[in-house]
XYZ file of C-alpha atoms in Angstrom:
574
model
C 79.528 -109.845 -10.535
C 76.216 -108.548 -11.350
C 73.298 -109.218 -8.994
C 69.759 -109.696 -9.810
C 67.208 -108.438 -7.622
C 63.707 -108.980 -8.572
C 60.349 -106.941 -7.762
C 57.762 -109.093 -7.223
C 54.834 -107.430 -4.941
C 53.194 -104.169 -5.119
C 50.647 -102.751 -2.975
C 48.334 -99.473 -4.388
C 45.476 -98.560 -3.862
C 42.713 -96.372 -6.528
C 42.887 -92.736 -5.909
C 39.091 -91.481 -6.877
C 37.336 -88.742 -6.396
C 33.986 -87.874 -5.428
C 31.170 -87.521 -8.322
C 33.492 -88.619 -10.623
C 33.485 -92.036 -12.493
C 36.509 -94.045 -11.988
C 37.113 -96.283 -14.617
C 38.355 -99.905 -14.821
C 39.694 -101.917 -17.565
C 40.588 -106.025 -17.998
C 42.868 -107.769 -20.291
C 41.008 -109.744 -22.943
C 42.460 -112.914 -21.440
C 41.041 -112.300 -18.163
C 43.758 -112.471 -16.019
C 44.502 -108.850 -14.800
C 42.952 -105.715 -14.598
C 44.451 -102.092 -14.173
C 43.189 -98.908 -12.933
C 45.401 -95.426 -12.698
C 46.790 -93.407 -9.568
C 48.630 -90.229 -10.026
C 51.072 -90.579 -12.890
C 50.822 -94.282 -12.622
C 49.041 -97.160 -14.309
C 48.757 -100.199 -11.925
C 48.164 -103.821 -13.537
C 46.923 -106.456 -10.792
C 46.708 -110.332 -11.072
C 42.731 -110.520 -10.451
C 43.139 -113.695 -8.684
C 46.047 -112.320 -6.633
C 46.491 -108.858 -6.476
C 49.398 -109.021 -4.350
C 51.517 -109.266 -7.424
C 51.103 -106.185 -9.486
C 52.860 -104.211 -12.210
C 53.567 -100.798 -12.275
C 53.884 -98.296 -15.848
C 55.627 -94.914 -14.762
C 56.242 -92.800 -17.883
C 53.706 -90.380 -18.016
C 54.730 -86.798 -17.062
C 51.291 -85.527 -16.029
C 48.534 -87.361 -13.894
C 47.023 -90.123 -15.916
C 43.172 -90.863 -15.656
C 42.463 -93.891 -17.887
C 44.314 -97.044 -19.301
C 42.923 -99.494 -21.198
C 44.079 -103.213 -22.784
C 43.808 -103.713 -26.713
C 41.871 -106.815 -27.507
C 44.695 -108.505 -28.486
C 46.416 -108.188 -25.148
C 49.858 -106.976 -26.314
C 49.611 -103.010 -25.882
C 48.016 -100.826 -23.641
C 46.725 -97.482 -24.041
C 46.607 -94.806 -21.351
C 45.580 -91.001 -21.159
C 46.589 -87.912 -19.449
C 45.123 -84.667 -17.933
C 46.712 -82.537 -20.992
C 45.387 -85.031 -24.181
C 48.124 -87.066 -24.611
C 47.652 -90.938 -25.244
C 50.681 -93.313 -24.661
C 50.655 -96.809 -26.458
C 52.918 -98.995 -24.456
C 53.816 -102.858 -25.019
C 52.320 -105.275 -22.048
C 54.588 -108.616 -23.064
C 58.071 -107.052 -21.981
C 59.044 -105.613 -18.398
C 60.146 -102.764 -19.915
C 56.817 -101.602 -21.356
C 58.503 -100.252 -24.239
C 56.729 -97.264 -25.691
C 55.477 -97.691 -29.297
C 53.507 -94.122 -29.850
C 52.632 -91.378 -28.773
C 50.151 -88.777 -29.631
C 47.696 -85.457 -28.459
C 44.732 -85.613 -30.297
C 42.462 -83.603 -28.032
C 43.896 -80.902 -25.760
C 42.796 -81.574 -21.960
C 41.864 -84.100 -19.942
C 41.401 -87.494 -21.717
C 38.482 -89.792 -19.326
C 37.690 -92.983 -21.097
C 39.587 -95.264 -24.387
C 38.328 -97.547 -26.733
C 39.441 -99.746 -29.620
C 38.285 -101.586 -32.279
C 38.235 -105.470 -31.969
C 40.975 -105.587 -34.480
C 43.367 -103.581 -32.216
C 43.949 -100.828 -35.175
C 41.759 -97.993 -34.116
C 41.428 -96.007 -30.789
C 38.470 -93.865 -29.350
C 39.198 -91.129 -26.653
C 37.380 -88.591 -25.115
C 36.899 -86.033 -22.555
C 37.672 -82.382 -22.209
C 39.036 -80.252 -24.833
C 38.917 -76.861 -26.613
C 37.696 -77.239 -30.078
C 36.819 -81.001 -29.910
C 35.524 -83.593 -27.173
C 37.222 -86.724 -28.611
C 38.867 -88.124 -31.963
C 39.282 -91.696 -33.472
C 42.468 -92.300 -35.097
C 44.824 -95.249 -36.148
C 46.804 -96.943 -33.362
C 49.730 -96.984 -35.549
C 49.921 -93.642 -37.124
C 47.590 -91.022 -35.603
C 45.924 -90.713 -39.096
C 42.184 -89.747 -38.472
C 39.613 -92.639 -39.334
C 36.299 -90.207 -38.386
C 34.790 -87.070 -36.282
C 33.344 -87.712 -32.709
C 31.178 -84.760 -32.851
C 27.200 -83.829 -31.853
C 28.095 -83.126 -28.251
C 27.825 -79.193 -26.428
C 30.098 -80.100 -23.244
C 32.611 -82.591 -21.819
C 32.587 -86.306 -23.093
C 32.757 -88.623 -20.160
C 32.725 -92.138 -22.196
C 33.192 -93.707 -25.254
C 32.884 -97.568 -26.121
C 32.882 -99.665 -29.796
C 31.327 -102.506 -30.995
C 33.532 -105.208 -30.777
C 32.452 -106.915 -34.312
C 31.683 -105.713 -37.304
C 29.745 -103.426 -38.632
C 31.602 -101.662 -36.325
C 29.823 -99.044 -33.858
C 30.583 -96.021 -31.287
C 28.920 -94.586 -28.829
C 29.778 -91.544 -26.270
C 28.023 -90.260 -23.142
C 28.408 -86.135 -22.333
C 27.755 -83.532 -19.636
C 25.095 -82.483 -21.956
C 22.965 -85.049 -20.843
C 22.878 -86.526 -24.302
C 24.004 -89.609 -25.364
C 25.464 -90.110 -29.643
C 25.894 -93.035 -31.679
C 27.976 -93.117 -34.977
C 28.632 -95.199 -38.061
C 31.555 -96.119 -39.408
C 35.003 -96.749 -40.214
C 35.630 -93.891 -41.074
C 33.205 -92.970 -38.120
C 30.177 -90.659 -38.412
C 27.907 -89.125 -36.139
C 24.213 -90.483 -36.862
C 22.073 -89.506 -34.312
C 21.993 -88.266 -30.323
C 20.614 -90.041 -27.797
C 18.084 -87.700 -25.274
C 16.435 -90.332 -22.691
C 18.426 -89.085 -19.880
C 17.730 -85.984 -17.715
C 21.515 -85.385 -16.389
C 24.703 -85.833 -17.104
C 25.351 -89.428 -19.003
C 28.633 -91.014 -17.111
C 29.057 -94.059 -18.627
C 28.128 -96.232 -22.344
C 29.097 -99.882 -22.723
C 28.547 -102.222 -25.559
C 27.633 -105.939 -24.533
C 30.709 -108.635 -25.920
C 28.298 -109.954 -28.416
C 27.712 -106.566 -29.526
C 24.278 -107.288 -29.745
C 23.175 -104.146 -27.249
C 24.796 -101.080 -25.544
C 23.883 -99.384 -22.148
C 23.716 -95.352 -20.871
C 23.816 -94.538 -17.296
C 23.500 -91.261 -15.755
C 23.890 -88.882 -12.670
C 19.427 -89.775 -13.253
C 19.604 -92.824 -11.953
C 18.654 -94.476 -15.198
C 19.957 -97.159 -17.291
C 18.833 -97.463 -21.082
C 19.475 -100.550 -23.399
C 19.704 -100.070 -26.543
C 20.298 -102.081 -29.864
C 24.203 -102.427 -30.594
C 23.664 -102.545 -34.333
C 20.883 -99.821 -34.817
C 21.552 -97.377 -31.579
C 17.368 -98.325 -31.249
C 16.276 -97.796 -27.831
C 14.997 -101.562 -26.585
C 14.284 -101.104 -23.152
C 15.609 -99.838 -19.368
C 16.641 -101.182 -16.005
C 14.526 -101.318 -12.915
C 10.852 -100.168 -12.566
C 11.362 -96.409 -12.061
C 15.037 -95.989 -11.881
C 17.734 -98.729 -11.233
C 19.169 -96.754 -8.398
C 18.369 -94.232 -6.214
C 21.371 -92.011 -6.905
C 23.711 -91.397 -9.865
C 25.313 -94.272 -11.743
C 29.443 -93.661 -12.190
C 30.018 -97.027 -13.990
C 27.960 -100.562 -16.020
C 29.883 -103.460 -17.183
C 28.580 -106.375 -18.871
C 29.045 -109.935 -18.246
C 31.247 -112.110 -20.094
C 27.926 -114.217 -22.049
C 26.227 -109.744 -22.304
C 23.089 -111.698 -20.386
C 23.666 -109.060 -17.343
C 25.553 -106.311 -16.447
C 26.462 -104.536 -13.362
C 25.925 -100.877 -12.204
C 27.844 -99.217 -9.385
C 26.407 -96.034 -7.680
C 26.350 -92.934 -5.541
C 23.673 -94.720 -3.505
C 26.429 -96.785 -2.222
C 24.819 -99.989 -4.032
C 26.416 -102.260 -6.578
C 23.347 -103.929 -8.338
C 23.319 -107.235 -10.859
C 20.585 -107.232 -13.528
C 19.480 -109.378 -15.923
C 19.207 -107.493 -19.110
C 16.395 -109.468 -20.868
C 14.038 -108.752 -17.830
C 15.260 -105.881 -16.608
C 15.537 -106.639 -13.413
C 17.958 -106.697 -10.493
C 18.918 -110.017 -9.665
C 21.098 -108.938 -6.405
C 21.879 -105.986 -5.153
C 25.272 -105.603 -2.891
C 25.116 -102.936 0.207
C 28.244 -102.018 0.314
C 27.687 -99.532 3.474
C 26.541 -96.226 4.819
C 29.275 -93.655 5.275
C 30.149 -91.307 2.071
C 33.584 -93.360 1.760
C 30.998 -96.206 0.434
C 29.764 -94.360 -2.762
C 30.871 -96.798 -5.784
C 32.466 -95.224 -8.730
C 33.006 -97.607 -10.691
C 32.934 -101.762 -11.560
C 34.417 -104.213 -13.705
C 32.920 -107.813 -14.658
C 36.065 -109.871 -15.365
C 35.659 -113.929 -15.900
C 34.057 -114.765 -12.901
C 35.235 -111.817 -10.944
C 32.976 -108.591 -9.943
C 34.996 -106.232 -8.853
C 33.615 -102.345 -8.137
C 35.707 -99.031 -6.664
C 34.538 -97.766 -3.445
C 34.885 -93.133 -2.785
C 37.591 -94.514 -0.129
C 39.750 -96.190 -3.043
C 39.346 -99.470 -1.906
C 38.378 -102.697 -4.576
C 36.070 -104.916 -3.584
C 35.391 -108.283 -4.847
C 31.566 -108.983 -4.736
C 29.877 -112.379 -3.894
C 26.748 -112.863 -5.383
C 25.665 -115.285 -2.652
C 26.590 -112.899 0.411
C 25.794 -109.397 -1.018
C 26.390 -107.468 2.228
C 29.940 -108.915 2.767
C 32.456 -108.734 -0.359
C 34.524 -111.999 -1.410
C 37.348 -109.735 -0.847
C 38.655 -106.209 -0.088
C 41.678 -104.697 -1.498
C 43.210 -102.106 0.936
C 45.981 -99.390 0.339
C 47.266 -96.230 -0.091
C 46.163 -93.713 -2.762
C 48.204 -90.897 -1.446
C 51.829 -90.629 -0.585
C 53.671 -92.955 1.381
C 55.867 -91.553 4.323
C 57.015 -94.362 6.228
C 57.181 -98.105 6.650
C 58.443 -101.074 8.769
C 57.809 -104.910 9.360
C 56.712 -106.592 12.206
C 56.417 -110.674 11.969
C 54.089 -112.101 14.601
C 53.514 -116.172 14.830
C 54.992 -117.072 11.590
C 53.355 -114.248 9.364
C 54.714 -110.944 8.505
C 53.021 -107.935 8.594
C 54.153 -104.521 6.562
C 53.364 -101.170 8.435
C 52.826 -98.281 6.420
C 51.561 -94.478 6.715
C 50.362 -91.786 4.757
C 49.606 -87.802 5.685
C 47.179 -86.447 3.998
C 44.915 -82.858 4.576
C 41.222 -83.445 5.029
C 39.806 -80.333 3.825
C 36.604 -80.170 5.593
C 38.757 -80.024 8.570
C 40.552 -76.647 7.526
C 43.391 -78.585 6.891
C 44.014 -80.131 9.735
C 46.574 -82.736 9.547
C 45.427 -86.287 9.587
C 48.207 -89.519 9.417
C 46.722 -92.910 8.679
C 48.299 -96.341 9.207
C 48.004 -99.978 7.085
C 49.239 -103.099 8.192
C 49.847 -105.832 5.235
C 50.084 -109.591 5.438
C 53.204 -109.459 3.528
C 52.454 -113.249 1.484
C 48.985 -112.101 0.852
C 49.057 -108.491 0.322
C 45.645 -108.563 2.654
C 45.467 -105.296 5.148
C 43.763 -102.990 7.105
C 44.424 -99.765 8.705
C 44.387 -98.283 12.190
C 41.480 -97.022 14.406
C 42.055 -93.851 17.002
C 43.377 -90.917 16.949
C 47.464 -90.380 16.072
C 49.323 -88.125 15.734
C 48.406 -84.523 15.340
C 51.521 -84.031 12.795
C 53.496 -85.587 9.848
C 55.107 -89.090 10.962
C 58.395 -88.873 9.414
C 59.262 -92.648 10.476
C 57.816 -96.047 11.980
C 59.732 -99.231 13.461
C 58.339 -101.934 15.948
C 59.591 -103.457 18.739
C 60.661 -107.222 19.925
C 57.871 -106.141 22.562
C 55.422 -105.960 19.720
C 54.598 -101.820 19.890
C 54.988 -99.346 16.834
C 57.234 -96.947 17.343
C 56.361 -93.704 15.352
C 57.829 -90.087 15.343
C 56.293 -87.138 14.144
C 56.722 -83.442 13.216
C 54.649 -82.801 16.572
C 57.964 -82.924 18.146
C 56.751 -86.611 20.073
C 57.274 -90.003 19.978
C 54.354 -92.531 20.420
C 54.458 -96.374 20.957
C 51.485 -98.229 20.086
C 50.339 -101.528 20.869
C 50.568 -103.926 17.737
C 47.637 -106.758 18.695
C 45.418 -103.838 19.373
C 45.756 -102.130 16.333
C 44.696 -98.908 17.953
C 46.186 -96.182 18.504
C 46.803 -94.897 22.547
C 46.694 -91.664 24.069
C 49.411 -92.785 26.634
C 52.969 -94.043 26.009
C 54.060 -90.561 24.297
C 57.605 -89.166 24.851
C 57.800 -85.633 24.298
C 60.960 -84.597 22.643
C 62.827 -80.953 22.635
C 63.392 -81.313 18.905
C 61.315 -82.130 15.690
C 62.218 -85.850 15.283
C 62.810 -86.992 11.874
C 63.439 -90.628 12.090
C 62.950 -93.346 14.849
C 64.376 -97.111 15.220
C 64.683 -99.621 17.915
C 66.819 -102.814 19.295
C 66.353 -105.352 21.342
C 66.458 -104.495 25.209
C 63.796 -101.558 25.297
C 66.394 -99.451 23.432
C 65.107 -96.747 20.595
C 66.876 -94.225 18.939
C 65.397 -91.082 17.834
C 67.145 -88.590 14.692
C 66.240 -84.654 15.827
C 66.909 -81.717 14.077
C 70.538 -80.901 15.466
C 70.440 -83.808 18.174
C 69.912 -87.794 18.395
C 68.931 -89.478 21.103
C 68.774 -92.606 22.460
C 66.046 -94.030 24.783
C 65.612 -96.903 27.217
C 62.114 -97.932 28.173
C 60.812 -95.243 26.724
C 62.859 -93.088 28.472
C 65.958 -90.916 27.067
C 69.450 -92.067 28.444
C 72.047 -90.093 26.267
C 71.857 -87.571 23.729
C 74.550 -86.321 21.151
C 74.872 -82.689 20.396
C 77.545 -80.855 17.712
C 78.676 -83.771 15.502
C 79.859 -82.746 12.614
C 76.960 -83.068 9.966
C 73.337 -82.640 9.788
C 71.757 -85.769 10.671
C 68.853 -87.001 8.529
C 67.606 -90.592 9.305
C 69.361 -93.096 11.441
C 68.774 -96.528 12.776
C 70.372 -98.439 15.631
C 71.479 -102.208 15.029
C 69.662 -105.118 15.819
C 72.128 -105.907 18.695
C 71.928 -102.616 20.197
C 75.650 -101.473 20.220
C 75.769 -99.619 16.793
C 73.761 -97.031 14.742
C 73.869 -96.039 10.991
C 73.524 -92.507 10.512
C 72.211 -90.659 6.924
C 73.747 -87.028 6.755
C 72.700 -84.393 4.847
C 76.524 -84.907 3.229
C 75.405 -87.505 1.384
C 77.410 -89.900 3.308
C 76.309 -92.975 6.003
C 78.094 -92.654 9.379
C 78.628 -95.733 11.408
C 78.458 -94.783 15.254
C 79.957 -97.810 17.557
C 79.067 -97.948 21.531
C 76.093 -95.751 20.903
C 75.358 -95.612 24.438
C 78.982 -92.805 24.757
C 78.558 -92.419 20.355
C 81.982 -91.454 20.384
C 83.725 -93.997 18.103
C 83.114 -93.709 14.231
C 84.691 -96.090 12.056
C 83.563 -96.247 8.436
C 81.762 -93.301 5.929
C 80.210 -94.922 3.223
C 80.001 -93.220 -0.106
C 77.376 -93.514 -2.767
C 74.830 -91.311 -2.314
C 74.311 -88.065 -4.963
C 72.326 -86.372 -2.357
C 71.178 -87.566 1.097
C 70.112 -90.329 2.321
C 66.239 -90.207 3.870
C 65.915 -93.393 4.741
C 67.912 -96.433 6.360
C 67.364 -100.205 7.336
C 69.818 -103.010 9.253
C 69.544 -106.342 6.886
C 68.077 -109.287 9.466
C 71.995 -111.097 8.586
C 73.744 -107.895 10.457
C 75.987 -107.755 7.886
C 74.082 -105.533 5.961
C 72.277 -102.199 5.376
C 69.948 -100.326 2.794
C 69.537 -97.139 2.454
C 67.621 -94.624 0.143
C 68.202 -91.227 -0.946
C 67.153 -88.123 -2.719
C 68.853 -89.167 -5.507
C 66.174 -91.758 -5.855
C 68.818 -94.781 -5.739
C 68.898 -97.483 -3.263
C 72.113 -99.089 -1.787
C 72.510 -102.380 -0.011
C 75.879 -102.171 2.012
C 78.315 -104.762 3.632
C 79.272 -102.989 7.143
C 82.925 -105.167 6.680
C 83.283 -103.763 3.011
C 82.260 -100.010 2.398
C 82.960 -100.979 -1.520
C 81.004 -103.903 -1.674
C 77.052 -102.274 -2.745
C 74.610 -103.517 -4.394
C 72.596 -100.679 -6.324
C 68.907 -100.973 -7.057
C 68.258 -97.746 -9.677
C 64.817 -96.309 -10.183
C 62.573 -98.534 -7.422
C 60.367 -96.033 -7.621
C 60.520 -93.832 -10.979
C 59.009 -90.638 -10.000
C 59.755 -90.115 -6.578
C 62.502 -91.026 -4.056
C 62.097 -94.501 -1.562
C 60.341 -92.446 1.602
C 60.751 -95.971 3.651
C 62.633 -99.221 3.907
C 62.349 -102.621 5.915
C 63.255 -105.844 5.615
C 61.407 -109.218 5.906
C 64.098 -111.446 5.580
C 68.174 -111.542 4.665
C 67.452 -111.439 0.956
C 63.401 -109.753 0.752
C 63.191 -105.910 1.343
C 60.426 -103.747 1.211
C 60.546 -100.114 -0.096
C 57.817 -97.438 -0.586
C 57.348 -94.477 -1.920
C 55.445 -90.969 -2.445
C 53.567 -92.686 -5.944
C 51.567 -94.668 -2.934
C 52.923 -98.163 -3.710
C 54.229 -101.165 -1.862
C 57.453 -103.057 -3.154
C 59.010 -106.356 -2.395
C 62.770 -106.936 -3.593
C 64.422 -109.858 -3.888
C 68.284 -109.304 -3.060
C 71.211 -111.960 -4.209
C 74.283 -110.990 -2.970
């Protein structure tokens, strides 16, 4: 019989970098947004992000995405010039074309209200952008008149139709058209011009620039009609404006770590949100969606302003924008609580090796991260205890248990091992059992008890049963040991076969009749310890890289993660 298991969260987080604009885009109906990490495109409910989409197919990192006004397709760009048009009404995304038209990195998309014609830009060799057909690639005009690197592009969304870009040559064009023509550059700002937006009405466009400036001008004419703020609108460089829904204001997000509101016909600020004082703060971008104002902070996070608490956002989307190691669940007074970790380098540390927790409210998809100092290593694996600690092991040959309700990490409570520890789990009674290169171990209270030398296989991942009497072991064979009376580990009834390479990660089922485990091979099983046969196979959880962790919340919800930096939640019928 075939089973149905369903994806329904996902958890990831924007991946930015500093001084450059990150760039947001909405769905004309105003009910999600998307962004890009890596080779990904992530679509997000705006009212709950917790439920989230995820598009997978590009081969090369992807840096902008944006809906047609119609809804049904969207458009995303690469680092090498190539544009995929993909279909948003089917799961499968199905891909409908394809195409290169400039030959490095593509930064910002457009189309025409009519969903038939598509702007790009950024960096290329002989050109800086191209307009062309959505549904044949045929040219329909020349984005030309710039010297260097084209960091925007937006059209008029009514007719007569309009463009206008925004270049590293501190210039600013507009063009005519279809077919599109350059008519004239734009010179008001003194640096580099990072973003151009036309208002919905079309009745005006803004500039913003690395100056600090904001210019209006006239959507129909490209006439300059006025600017924002008194000298500049903010004290460092602007990454991103967008308007609001009735074009009566717009927002700006900066490198002064402000978010500021205007109102366009006075040219004014109307509110301006602090969003905080360390470099992680700098804003790089902001979307005006419905009611929703929504801006990227340096550190990746999304925050949803409130225009009558400006120093305090609505809300704050957390998560990873790097790769995903390790994850586990913890439930605590009815809610559950998803534990995950990333290892990153931070290079102004000379590469010194940094690993960061997040805890999620698993019905919410609301979390936070760690404070303290961790480990001084890769953590290869996490798992908490009925005692309420995380239990983490790391490539700096320890083991550390941390106090949950603190959310801090402790210098005490660290069990020194004589092997590299690759995975870590734990049962009820104190016990923990630890996966070392060429040894597991098994501890009590924190304290090791037995350890198994010479058995056979190379031993990759491994955790110990709920009850405390058995343990699942991963081998480099490809196969899943079961090891019975774990405190001798000398009885080992079933292998269980599936695997095309080995398994990395494992995880009991709550019922203790089942197991999941992931491998290299990018596959997930579910297993029935009575039946070896019986497996349920979820292909391709994560398309371009293999599940790095696995927990579950309940008998029929697991969680798996990955090195693309996302979340999942699975439904499971057996």
């Amino acid at each position: 019989m075939r089973k149905r298991n369903k994806c329904t969260n996902l958890y990831t987080a924007v991946k930015p970098y500093r001084g450059v604009a990150k760039v947001l885009g909405g769905d004309p109906k105003g009910n999600n947004f998307l962004y890009t990490n890596g080779k990904t495109v992530i679509i997000r409910n705006i009212e709950n992000p917790a439920i989230g989409d995820i598009y997978t197919e590009h081969a090369h990192q992807v840096n902008v995405a944006k809906y047609s006004p119609s809804g049904f397709y969207i458009a995303s760009g690469d680092i090498t010039g190539k544009i995929r048009i993909w279909d948003t009404t089917q799961k499968e995304h199905l891909l409908k074309y394809e195409y290169t038209p400039i030959s490095g990195k593509i930064k910002d998309i457009a189309w025409t209200e009519d969903s038939k014609r598509i702007a790009i830009v950024g960096e290329g060799r002989e050109k800086f952008g191209a307009v062309f057909l959505w549904d044949s690639g045929s040219s329909v005009g020349e984005i030309s008149g710039h010297s260097k690197v084209i960091n925007s592009v937006d059209i008029r969304q009514k007719r007569p139709y309009r463009l206008a870009t925004g270049s590293d040559d501190t210039c600013g064009s507009f063009y005519e058209g279809p077919p599109f023509k350059f008519k004239f550059t734009i010179r008001d700002h003194s640096q580099f011009v990072n973003c151009v937006r036309f208002s919905p009405d079309g009745a005006r466009f803004a500039t913003a620039g690395a100056d600090g400036m904001i210019f209006i001008f006239d959507g129909a004419t490209g006439e300059r009609v006025g600017s924002l703020g008194e000298d500049k609108a903010h004290k460092g460089g602007i990454y991103a404006v967008s308007w609001s829904p009735d074009s009566s204001q717009l927002i700006s997000a900066s490198g002064d770590k402000t978010v500021k509101l205007w109102d366009v016909g006075a040219g004014t600020a109307v509110t301006t949100f602090n969003m905080g004082s360390d470099v992680s703060d700098l804003q790089l971008g902001c979307l005006w969606q419905k009611d929703h104002l929504l801006s990227i902070s340096l550190s990746g996070y999304i925050n949803y302003l409130d225009k009558n608490n400006p120093d305090r956002p609505i809300r704050t989307v957390k998560g990873h924008s790097k790769s995903i190691q390790c994850l586990t669940v913890h439930k605590n007074e009815g809610q559950t609580y998803i534990y995950s970790g990333i290892f990153y380098h931070l290079l102004l540390q000379l590469f010194s090796l940094i690993f960061a927790s997040h805890y999620w409210d698993a019905e919410t998809g609301e979390n936070d991260c760690f404070s303290g100092k961790g480990h001084s290593n890769q953590v290869s694996k996490m798992v908490t205890t009925d005692a309420g600690e995380l239990v983490t092991c790391s490539m700096d040959d320890t083991l550390r248990y941390t106090n949950i309700g603190k959310k801090e990490y402790s210098a005490s409570d660290v069990v020194k091992m004589d092997f590299q520890p690759k995975s870590v789990s734990a049962a009820v009674g104190g016990l923990s059992l630890a996966v070392c290169i060429g040894q597991i171990v098994l501890l009590k209270d924190k304290k090791k008890v037995f350890t198994l030398d010479n058995f056979g296989y190379e031993a990759e991942v491994g955790v110990i049963h709920p009850g405390g009497t058995t343990a699942a072991v991963g081998g480099a064979d490809g196969k899943v040991h079961l090891l019975f009376h774990i405190n001798q580990m000398h009885s080992v009834k079933n292998d269980f076969y599936g695997h095309h390479a080995k398994p990395v990660s494992l995880a009991w089922s709550p019922d203790n009749e089942h197991f999941a485990t992931g491998g290299m091979d990018m596959m997930v099983y579910v297993w029935t310890v009575s039946d070896p046969d019986q497996r349920i196979k979820l292909p391709d959880c994560h398309r371009l890289h293999h599940v790095s962790g696995l927990a579950w919340i309940n008998e029929h919800t697991l969680v798996t993660t990955s090195h693309d930096a996302s979340v999942k939640q699975w439904t499971i019928t057996y």
